Coordinates of C-alpha atoms in Angstrom, one line a residue:
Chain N
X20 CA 10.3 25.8 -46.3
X21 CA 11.5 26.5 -42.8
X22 CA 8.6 26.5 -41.0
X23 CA 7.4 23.0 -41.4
X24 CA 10.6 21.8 -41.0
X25 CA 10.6 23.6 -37.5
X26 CA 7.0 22.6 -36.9
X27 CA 7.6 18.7 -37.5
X28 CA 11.2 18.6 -34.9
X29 CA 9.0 20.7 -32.7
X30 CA 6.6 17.5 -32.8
X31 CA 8.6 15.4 -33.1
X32 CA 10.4 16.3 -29.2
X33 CA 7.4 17.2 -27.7
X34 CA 6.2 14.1 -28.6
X35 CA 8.5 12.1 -27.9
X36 CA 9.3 14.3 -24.5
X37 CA 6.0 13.4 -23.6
X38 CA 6.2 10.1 -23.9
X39 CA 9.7 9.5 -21.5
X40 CA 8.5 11.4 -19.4
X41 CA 5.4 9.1 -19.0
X42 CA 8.0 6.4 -18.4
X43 CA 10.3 8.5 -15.6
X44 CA 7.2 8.6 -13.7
X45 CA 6.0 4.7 -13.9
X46 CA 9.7 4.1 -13.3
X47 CA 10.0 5.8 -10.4
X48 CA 6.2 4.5 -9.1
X49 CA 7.9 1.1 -9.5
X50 CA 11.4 1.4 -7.6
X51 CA 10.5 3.7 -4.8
X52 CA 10.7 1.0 -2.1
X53 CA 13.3 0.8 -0.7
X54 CA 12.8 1.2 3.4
X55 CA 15.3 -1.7 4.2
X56 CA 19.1 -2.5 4.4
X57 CA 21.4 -4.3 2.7
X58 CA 24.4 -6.0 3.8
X59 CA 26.7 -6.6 0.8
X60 CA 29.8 -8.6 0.9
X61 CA 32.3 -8.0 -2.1
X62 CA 34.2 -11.5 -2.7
X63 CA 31.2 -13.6 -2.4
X64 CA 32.2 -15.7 -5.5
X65 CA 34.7 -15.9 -8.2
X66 CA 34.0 -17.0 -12.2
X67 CA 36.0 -19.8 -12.3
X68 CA 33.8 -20.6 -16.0
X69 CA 31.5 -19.5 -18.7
X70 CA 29.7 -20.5 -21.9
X71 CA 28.1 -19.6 -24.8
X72 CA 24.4 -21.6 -25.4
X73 CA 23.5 -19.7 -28.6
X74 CA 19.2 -20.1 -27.3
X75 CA 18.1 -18.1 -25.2
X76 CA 15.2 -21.0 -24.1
X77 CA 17.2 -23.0 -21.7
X78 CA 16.0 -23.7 -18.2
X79 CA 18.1 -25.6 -15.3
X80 CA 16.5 -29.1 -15.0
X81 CA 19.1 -29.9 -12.3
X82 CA 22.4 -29.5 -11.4
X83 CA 24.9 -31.9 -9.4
X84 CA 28.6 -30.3 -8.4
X85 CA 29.9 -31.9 -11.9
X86 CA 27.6 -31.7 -14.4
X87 CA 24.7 -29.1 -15.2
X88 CA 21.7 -30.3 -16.8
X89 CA 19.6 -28.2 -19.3
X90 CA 16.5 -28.2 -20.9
X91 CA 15.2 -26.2 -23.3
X92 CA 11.3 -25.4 -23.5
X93 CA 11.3 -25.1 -27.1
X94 CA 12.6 -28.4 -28.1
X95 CA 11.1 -30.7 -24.9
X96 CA 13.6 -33.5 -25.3
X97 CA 16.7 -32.0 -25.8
X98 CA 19.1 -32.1 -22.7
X99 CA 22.4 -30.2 -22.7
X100 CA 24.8 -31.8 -20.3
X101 CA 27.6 -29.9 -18.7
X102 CA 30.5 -30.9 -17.3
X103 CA 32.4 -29.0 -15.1
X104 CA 36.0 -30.2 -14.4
X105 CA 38.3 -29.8 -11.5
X106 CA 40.3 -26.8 -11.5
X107 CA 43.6 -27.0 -12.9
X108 CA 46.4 -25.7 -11.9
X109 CA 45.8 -22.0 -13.7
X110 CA 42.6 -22.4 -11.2
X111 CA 40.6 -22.2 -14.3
X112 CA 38.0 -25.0 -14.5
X113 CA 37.2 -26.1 -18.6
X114 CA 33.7 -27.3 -19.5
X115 CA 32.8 -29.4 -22.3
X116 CA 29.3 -30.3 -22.8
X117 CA 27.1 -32.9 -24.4
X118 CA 23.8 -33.1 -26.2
X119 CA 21.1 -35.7 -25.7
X120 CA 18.5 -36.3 -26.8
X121 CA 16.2 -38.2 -24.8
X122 CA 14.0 -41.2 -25.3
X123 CA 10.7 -41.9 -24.2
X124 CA 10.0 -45.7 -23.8
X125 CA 6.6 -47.4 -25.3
X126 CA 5.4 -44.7 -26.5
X127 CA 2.6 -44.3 -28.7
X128 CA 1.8 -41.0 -29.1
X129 CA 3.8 -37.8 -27.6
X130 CA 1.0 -35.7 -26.0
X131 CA 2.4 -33.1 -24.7
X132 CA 1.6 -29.1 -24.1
X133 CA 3.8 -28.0 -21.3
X134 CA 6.6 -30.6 -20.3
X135 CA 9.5 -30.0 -18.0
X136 CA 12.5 -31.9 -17.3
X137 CA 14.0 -32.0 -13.6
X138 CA 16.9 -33.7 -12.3
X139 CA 17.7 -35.3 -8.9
X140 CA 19.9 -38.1 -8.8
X141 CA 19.5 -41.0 -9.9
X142 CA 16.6 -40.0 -12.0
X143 CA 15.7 -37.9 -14.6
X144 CA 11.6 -37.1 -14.7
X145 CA 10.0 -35.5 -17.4
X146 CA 5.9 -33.9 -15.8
X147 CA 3.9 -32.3 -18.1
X148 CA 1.3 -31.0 -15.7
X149 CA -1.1 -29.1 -18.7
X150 CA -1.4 -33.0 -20.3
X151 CA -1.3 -35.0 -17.2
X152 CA 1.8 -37.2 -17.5
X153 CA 5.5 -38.1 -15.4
X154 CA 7.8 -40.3 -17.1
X155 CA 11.3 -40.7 -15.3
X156 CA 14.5 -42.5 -16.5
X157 CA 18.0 -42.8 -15.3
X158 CA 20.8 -40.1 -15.8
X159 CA 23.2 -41.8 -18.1
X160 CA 21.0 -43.7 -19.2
X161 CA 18.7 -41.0 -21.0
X162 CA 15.4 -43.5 -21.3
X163 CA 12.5 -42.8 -19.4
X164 CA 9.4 -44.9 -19.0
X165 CA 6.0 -43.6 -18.0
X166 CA 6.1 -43.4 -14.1
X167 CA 2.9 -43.1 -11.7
X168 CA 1.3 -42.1 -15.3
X169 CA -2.5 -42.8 -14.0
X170 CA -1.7 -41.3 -10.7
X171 CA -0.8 -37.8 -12.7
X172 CA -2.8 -34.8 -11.4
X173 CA -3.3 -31.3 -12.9
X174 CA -0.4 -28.9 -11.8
X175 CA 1.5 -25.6 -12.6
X176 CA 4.7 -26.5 -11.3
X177 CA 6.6 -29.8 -10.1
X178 CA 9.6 -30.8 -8.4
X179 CA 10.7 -34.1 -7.7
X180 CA 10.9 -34.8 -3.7
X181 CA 12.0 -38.2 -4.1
X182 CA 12.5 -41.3 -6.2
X183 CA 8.7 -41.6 -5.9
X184 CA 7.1 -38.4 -4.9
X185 CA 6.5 -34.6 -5.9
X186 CA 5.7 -31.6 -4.8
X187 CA 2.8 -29.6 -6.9
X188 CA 1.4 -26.4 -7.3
X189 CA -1.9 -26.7 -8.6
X190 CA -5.4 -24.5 -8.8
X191 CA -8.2 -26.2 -6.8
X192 CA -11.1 -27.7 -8.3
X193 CA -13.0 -26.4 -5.3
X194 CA -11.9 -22.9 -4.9
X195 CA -10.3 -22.4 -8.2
X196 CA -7.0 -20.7 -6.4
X197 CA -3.4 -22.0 -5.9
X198 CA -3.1 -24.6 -4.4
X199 CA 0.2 -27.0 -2.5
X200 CA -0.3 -30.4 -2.9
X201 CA 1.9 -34.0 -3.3
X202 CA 1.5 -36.7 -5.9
X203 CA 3.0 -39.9 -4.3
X204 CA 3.5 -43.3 -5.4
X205 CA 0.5 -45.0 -3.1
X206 CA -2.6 -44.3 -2.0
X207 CA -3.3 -41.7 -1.8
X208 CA -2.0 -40.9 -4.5
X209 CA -2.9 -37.3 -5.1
X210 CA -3.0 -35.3 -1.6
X211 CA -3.8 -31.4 -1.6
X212 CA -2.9 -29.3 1.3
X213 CA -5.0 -26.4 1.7
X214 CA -4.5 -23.3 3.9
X215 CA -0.7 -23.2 3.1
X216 CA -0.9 -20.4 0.8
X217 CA -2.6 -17.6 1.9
X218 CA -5.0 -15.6 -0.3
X219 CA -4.7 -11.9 0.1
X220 CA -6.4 -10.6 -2.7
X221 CA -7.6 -13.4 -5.8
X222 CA -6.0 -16.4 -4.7
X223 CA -4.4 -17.1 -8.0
X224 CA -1.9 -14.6 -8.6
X225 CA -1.2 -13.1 -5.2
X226 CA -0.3 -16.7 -3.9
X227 CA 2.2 -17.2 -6.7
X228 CA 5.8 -18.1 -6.4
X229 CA 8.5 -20.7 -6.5
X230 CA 8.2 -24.3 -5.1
X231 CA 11.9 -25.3 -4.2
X232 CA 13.2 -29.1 -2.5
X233 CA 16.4 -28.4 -0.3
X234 CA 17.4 -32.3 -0.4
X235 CA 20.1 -32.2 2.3
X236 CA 17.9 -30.6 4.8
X237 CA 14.7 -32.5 3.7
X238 CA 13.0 -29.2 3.6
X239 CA 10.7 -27.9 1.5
X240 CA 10.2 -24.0 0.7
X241 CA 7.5 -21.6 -1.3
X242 CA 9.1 -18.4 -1.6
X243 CA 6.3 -16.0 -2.9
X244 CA 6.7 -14.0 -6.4
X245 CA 4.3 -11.0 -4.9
X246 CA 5.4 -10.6 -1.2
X247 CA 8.0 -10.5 1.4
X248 CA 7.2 -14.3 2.8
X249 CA 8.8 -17.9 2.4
X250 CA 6.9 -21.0 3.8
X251 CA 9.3 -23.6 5.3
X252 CA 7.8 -27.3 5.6
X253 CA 9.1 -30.4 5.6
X254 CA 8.5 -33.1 3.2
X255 CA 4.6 -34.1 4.2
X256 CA 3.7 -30.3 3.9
X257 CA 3.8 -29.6 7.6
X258 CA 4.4 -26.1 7.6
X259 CA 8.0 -25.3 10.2
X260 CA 7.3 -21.8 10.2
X261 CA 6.6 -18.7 7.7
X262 CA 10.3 -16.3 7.1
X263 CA 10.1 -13.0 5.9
X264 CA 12.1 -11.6 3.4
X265 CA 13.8 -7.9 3.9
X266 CA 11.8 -6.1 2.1
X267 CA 8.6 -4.4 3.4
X268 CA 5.9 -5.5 1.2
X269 CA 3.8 -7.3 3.0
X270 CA 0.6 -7.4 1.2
X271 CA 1.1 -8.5 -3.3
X272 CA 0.6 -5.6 -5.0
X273 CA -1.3 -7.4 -8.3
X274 CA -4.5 -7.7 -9.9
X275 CA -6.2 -9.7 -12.3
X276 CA -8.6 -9.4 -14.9
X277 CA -10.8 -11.9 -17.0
X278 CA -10.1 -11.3 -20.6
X279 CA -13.6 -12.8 -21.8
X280 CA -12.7 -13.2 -25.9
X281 CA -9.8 -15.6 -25.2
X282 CA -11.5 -17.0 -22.1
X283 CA -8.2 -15.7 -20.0
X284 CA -7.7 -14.6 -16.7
X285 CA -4.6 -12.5 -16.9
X286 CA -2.5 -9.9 -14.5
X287 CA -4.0 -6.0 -15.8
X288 CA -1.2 -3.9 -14.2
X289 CA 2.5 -4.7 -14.3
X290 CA 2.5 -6.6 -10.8
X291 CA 5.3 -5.3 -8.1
X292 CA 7.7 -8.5 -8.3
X293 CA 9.6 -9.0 -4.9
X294 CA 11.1 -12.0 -5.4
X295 CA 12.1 -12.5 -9.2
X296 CA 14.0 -16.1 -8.8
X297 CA 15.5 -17.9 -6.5
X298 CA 17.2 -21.6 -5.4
X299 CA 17.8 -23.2 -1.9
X300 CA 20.9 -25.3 -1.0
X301 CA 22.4 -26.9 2.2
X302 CA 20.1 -24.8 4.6
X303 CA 20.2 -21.9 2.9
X304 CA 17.8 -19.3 1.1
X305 CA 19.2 -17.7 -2.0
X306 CA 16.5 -15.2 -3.2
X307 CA 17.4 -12.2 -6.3
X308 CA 15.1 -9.3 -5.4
X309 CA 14.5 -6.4 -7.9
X310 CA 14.2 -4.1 -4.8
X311 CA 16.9 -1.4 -3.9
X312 CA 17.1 -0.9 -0.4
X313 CA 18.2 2.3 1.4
X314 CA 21.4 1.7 1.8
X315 CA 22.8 1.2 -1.7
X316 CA 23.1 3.8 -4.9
X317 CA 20.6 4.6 -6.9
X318 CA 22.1 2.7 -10.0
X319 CA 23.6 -0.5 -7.9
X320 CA 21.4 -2.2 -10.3
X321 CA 22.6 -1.4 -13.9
X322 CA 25.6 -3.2 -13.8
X323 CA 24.6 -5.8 -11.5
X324 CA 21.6 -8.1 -9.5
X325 CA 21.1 -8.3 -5.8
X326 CA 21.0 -12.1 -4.1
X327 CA 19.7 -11.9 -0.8
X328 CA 20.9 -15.1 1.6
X329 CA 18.5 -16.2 4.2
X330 CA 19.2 -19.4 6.6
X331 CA 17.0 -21.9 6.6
X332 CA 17.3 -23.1 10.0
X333 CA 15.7 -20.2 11.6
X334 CA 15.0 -17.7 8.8
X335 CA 17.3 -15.1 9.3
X336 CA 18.4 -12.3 6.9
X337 CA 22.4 -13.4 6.4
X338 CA 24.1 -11.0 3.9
X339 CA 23.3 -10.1 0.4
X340 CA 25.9 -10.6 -2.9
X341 CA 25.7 -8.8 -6.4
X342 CA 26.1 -10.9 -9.6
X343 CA 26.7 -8.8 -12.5
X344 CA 24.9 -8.6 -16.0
X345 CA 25.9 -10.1 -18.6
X346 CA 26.1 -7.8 -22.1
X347 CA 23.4 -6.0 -19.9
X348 CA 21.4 -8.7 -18.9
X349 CA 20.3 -9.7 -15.6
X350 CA 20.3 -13.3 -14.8
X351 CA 17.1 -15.3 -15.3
X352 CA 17.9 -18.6 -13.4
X353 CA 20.7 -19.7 -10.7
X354 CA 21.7 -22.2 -8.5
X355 CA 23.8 -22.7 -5.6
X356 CA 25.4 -26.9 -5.1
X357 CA 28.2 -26.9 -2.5
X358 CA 30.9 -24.6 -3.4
X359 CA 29.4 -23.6 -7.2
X360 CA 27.2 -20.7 -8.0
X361 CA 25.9 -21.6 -11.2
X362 CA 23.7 -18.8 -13.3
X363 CA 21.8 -18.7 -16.0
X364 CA 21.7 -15.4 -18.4
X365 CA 19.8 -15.2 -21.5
X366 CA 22.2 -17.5 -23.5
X367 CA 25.2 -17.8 -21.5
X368 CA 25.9 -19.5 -18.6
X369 CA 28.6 -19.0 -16.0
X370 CA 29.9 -21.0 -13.1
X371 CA 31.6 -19.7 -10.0
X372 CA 33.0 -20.8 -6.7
X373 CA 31.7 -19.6 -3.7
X374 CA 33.9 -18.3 -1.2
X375 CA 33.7 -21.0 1.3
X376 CA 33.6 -18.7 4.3
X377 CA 30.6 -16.5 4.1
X378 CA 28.3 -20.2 3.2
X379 CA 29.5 -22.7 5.3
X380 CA 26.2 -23.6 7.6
X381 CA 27.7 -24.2 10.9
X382 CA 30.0 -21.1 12.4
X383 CA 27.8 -18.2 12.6
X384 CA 28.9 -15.2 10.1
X385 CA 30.9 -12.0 11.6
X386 CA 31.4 -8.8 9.8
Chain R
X20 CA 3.6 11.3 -59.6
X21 CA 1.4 14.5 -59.2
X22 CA 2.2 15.8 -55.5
X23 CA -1.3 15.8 -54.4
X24 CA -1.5 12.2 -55.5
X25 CA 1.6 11.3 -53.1
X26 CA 0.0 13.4 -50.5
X27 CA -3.5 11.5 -51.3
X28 CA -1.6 7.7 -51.2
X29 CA 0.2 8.7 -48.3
X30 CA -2.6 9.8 -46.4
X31 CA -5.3 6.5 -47.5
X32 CA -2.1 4.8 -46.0
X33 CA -2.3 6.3 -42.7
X34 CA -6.0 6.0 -43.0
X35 CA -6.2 2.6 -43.4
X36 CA -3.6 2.2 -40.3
X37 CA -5.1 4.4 -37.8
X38 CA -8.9 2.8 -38.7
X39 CA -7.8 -0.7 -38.2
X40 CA -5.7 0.1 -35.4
X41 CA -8.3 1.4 -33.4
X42 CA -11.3 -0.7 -34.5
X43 CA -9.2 -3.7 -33.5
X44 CA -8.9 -2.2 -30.6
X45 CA -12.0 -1.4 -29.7
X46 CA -13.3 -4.5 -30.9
X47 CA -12.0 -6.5 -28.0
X48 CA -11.8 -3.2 -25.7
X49 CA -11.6 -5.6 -22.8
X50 CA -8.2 -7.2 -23.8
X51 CA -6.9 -3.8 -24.9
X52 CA -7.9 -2.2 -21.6
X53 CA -5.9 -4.7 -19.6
X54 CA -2.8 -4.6 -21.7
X55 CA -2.5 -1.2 -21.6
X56 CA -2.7 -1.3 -17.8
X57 CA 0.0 -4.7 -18.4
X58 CA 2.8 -1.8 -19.6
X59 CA 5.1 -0.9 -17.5
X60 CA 5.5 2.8 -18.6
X61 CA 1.3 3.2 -18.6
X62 CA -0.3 1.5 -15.9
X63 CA -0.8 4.8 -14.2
X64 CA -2.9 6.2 -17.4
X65 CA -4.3 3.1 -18.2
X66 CA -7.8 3.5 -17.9
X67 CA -7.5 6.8 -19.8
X68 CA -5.3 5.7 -22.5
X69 CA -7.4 3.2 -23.6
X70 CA -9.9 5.8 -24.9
X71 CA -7.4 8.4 -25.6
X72 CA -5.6 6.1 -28.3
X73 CA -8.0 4.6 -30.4
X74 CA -10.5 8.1 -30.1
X75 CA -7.1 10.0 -31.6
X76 CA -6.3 7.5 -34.3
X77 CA -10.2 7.9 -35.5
X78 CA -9.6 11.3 -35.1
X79 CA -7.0 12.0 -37.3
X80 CA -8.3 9.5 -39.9
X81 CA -10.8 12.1 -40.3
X82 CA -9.0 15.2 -40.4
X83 CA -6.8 13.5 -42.9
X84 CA -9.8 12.5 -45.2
X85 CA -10.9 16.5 -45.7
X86 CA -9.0 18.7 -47.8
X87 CA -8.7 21.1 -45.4
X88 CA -8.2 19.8 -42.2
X89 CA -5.1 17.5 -44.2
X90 CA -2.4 19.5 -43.0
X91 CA -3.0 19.4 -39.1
X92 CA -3.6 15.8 -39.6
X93 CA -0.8 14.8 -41.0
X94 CA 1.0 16.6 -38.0
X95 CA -1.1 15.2 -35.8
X96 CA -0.2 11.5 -37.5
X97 CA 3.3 12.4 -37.7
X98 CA 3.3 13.2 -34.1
X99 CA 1.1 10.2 -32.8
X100 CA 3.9 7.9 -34.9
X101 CA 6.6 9.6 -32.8
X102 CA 4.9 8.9 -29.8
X103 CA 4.8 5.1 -30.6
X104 CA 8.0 4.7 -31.7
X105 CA 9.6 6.3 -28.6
X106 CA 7.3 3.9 -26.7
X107 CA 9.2 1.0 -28.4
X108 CA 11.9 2.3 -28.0
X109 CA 11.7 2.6 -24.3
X110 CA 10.1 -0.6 -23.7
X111 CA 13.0 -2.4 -25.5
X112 CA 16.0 -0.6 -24.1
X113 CA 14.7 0.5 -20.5
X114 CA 11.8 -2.1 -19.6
X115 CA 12.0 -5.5 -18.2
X116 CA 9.3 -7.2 -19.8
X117 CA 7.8 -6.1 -23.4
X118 CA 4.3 -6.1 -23.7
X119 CA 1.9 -5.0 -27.0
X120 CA -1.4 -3.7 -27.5
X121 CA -1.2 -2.6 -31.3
X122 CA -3.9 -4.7 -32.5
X123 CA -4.6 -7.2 -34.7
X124 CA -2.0 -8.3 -37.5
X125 CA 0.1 -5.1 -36.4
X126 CA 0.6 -7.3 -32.8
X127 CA 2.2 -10.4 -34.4
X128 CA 4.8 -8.4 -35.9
X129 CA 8.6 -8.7 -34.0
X130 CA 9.8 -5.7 -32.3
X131 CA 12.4 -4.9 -35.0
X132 CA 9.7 -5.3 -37.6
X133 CA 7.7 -2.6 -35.5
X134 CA 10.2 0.1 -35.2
X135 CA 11.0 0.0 -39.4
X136 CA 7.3 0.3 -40.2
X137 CA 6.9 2.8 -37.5
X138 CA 9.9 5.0 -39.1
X139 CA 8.3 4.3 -42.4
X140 CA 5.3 5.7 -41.6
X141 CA 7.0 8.7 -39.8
X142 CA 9.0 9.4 -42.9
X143 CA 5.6 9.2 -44.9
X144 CA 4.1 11.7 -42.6
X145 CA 7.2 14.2 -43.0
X146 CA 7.4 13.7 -46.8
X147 CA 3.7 14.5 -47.2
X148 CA 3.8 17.5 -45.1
X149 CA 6.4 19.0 -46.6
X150 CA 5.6 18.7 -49.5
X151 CA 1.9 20.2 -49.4
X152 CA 4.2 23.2 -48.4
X153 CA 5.7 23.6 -52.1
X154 CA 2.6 23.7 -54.2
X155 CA 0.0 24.5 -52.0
X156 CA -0.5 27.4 -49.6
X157 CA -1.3 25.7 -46.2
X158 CA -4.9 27.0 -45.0
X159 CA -3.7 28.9 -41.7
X160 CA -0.9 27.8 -39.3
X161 CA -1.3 25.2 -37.2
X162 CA -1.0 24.3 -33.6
X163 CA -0.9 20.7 -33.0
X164 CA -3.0 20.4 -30.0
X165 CA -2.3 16.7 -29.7
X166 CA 1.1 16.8 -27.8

């Protein structure tokens, strides 16, 4: 009776050995770049609060220096309002929230596939770029009407620029790759900008990133997923200049393949992200990289994320800050408004206070 | 229950897994192929792994439907279920991002739901190899080639 015993453990590690040791090596395909520096400052921020938000499927539509507005992809008009308070005089700041839900005016029918709610004061705008549509309604008023509805276009991603214009990221009709573009309230009304985002390999996925409005410089920035760059333009989608970021990949590591059963044209190999998320605020660049650089420990990232802070103005590499995991989760969403460092985990959501000193714009930083 | 008939139910179960795992793989080979190569732990292998899977699961189906070749093939299974679970269990405490491949129904279930009916199975396996050790003399020893 011994033998088999010894024979199945013996399979059962080798197997099993095998395996992890498949992952060691993928692992360490993954991490090894790391030919850059960091320049870390300790007392970046302090939590000043935190909550609990149960799902796990909110998103930041907006956020203002008092309230934080979420959205939740899963239940498309359901806004979670929070409201941060003053500090007190224990210097800790209490939150209450409240739920809406929001109304859609004259509607019909709700066609929807893939809407997303943004905030930028006044307004509220719910885009659904999958079903062509843009409603918008007032904060505080929770009512939106349908907006520019026949001037909607096809897009992946929105952002309101102003009262009566967006930003897009779409796929061309004529090249069938990412594409910048503006939907604006006159003629005319839909207006792509080619040659902005710069195919390296498909056009589809190598070009993919993150569309961001910085509203108190006007300034509008495409930080790529893939590679090392951010595009700086201003609001007509003039481009100011292309910024690097500190890392060295230069050139997306990705590929694609056509799935031809579900008619899909999907990533076949884990692509190497450079720039996971990311948020822009008063002239600044705040970008979380999954990248260890030279200069820091092997395991700097299991307790903790990188941010990497880049200034707008001429797109220089400032200083880099760690924001630790939450019940060993890294963050999935942040953003920076005046003095608060708000971050999104899984379902928890914590607001901090910037120290003052290392992100004020003018005086130049020393260390 | 009759030993050999627990050894017989237990190995139509894994029959019936390992076909219809790898004929739904290699049904829509395409799809497999690139979510293989989607894994974080296999993108290296992918292109190999993709045969190496579904040819293995076929394999041992056979062994495990003659008499004689039972034993090694319920090792083989055993092992092969090891192998998967570890996978999972990589993926969900080590990986960022959790892909599957499994095919068919076996892909819709949750990641929880996939380790108990992995262990199941790997139980099933251990049961009905040790016991075809009581009654019946095992035909030589075996070397499990497969790890």
């Amino acid at each position: 009776m011994k033998k088999p015993i010894i024979l199945l453990s013996g399979c059962a590690i080798l197997s099993s050995l095998l395996v992890v040791v498949l992952y060691g090596f993928s692992n360490h395909y993954i991490r090894k770049n790391n030919s850059f520096l960091r320049v870390i400052v300790k007392d970046a921020f302090y939590g000043i609060s935190g909550k609990d938000l149960k799902y796990n499927s909110y998103y930041i539509a907006g956020t203002t220096r008092r309230h934080v507005y979420l959205a939740n992809v899963t239940a498309p008009l359901h806004l979670l309002v929070l409201n941060t308070k003053e500090k007190d005089s224990t210097g800790i700041a209490i939150t209450d929230s409240t739920e809406i839900t929001l109304q859609i005016k004259n509607l019909e029918r709700l066609t929807y596939k893939r809407p997303r709610i943004s905030v930028l004061e006044p307004y509220f705008y719910i885009m659904d770029g999958v079903m062509p549509s843009l409603y918008r309604g007032k904060l505080n008023e929770w009512e939106a009407d349908s907006f520019m509805f026949d001037k909607a276009a096809y897009f992946i991603d929105g952002i309101p620029v102003s009262a009566r214009s967006f930003a897009i990221k779409s796929i061309s009709g004529l090249t069938n790759e990412q594409i910048l573009g503006r939907i604006k309230a006159d003629s005319p009304y839909v207006k792509f900008t080619p040659g902005i985002l710069q195919k390296q390999i498909d056009g589809k996925f190598c070009t993919d990133g993150m569309l961001h409005y910085d509203r108190a410089e006007g300034k509008l920035i495409y930080l790529y997923y893939y590679r090392n760059q951010y595009i700086v333009m201003d609001t007509s989608m003039n481009v100011t200049y292309r910024g690097n970021t500190i890392d060295t990949v230069s050139h997306a590591q990705v590929s694609g393949a056509k799935i031809s059963s579900e008619g899909s044209y999907t990533m076949s190999t884990p692509p190497v992200t450079v720039n996971e998320t990311s948020c822009v605020s008063n002239g600044l660049l705040f970008v979380k990289s999954p990248l260890l650089s030279k200069n820091e420990d092997e395991n700097a990232f299991k307790w903790q994320s990188a941010v990497d802070v880049y200034d707008l103005e001429n797109g220089t590499y400032q200083f880099s800050f760690y924001v630790p995991k939450f019940e060993g989760k890294s963050f999935r969403e942040f953003r920076v408004v005046e003095d608060r460092l708000i971050v999104l985990y899984d379902h928890h959501l914590e607001i901090n206070e910037l120290n003052m000193k290392y992100f004020s714009k003018p005086e130049s930083i020393v260390f | 229950m009759k030993r050999t008939m627990i050894i017989e139910i237990i190995c139509a179960l894994f029959i019936i897994l390992f076909v219809y795992a790898a004929l739904t793989k290699l049904l829509d080979y395409e799809k497999f192929r690139i979510q293989i190569g989607q894994s974080p732990l296999l993108t290296a292998f992918a292109g190999w792994i993709a045969w190496i899977v579904p040819v293995t699961e076929f394999l041992i189906s056979i062994m495990l439907v003659f008499v004689r070749l039972r034993l090694v093939g319920l090792y083989a299974a055993f092992s092969l279920m090891v192998m998967f679970t570890t996978y999972i269990v990589c993926i969900l405490t080590l990986s960022l991002y959790i892909p599957c491949s499994c095919g068919g129904v076996l892909e819709k279930l949750g990641w929880k739901e996939h380790l108990i009916f992995n262990i199941v199975f790997i139980i099933l396996a251990a049961v009905a190899v040790l016991i075809s050790y009581k009654k019946v003399k095992p035909i030589a020893p075996v070397v499990v080639a497969l790890s």
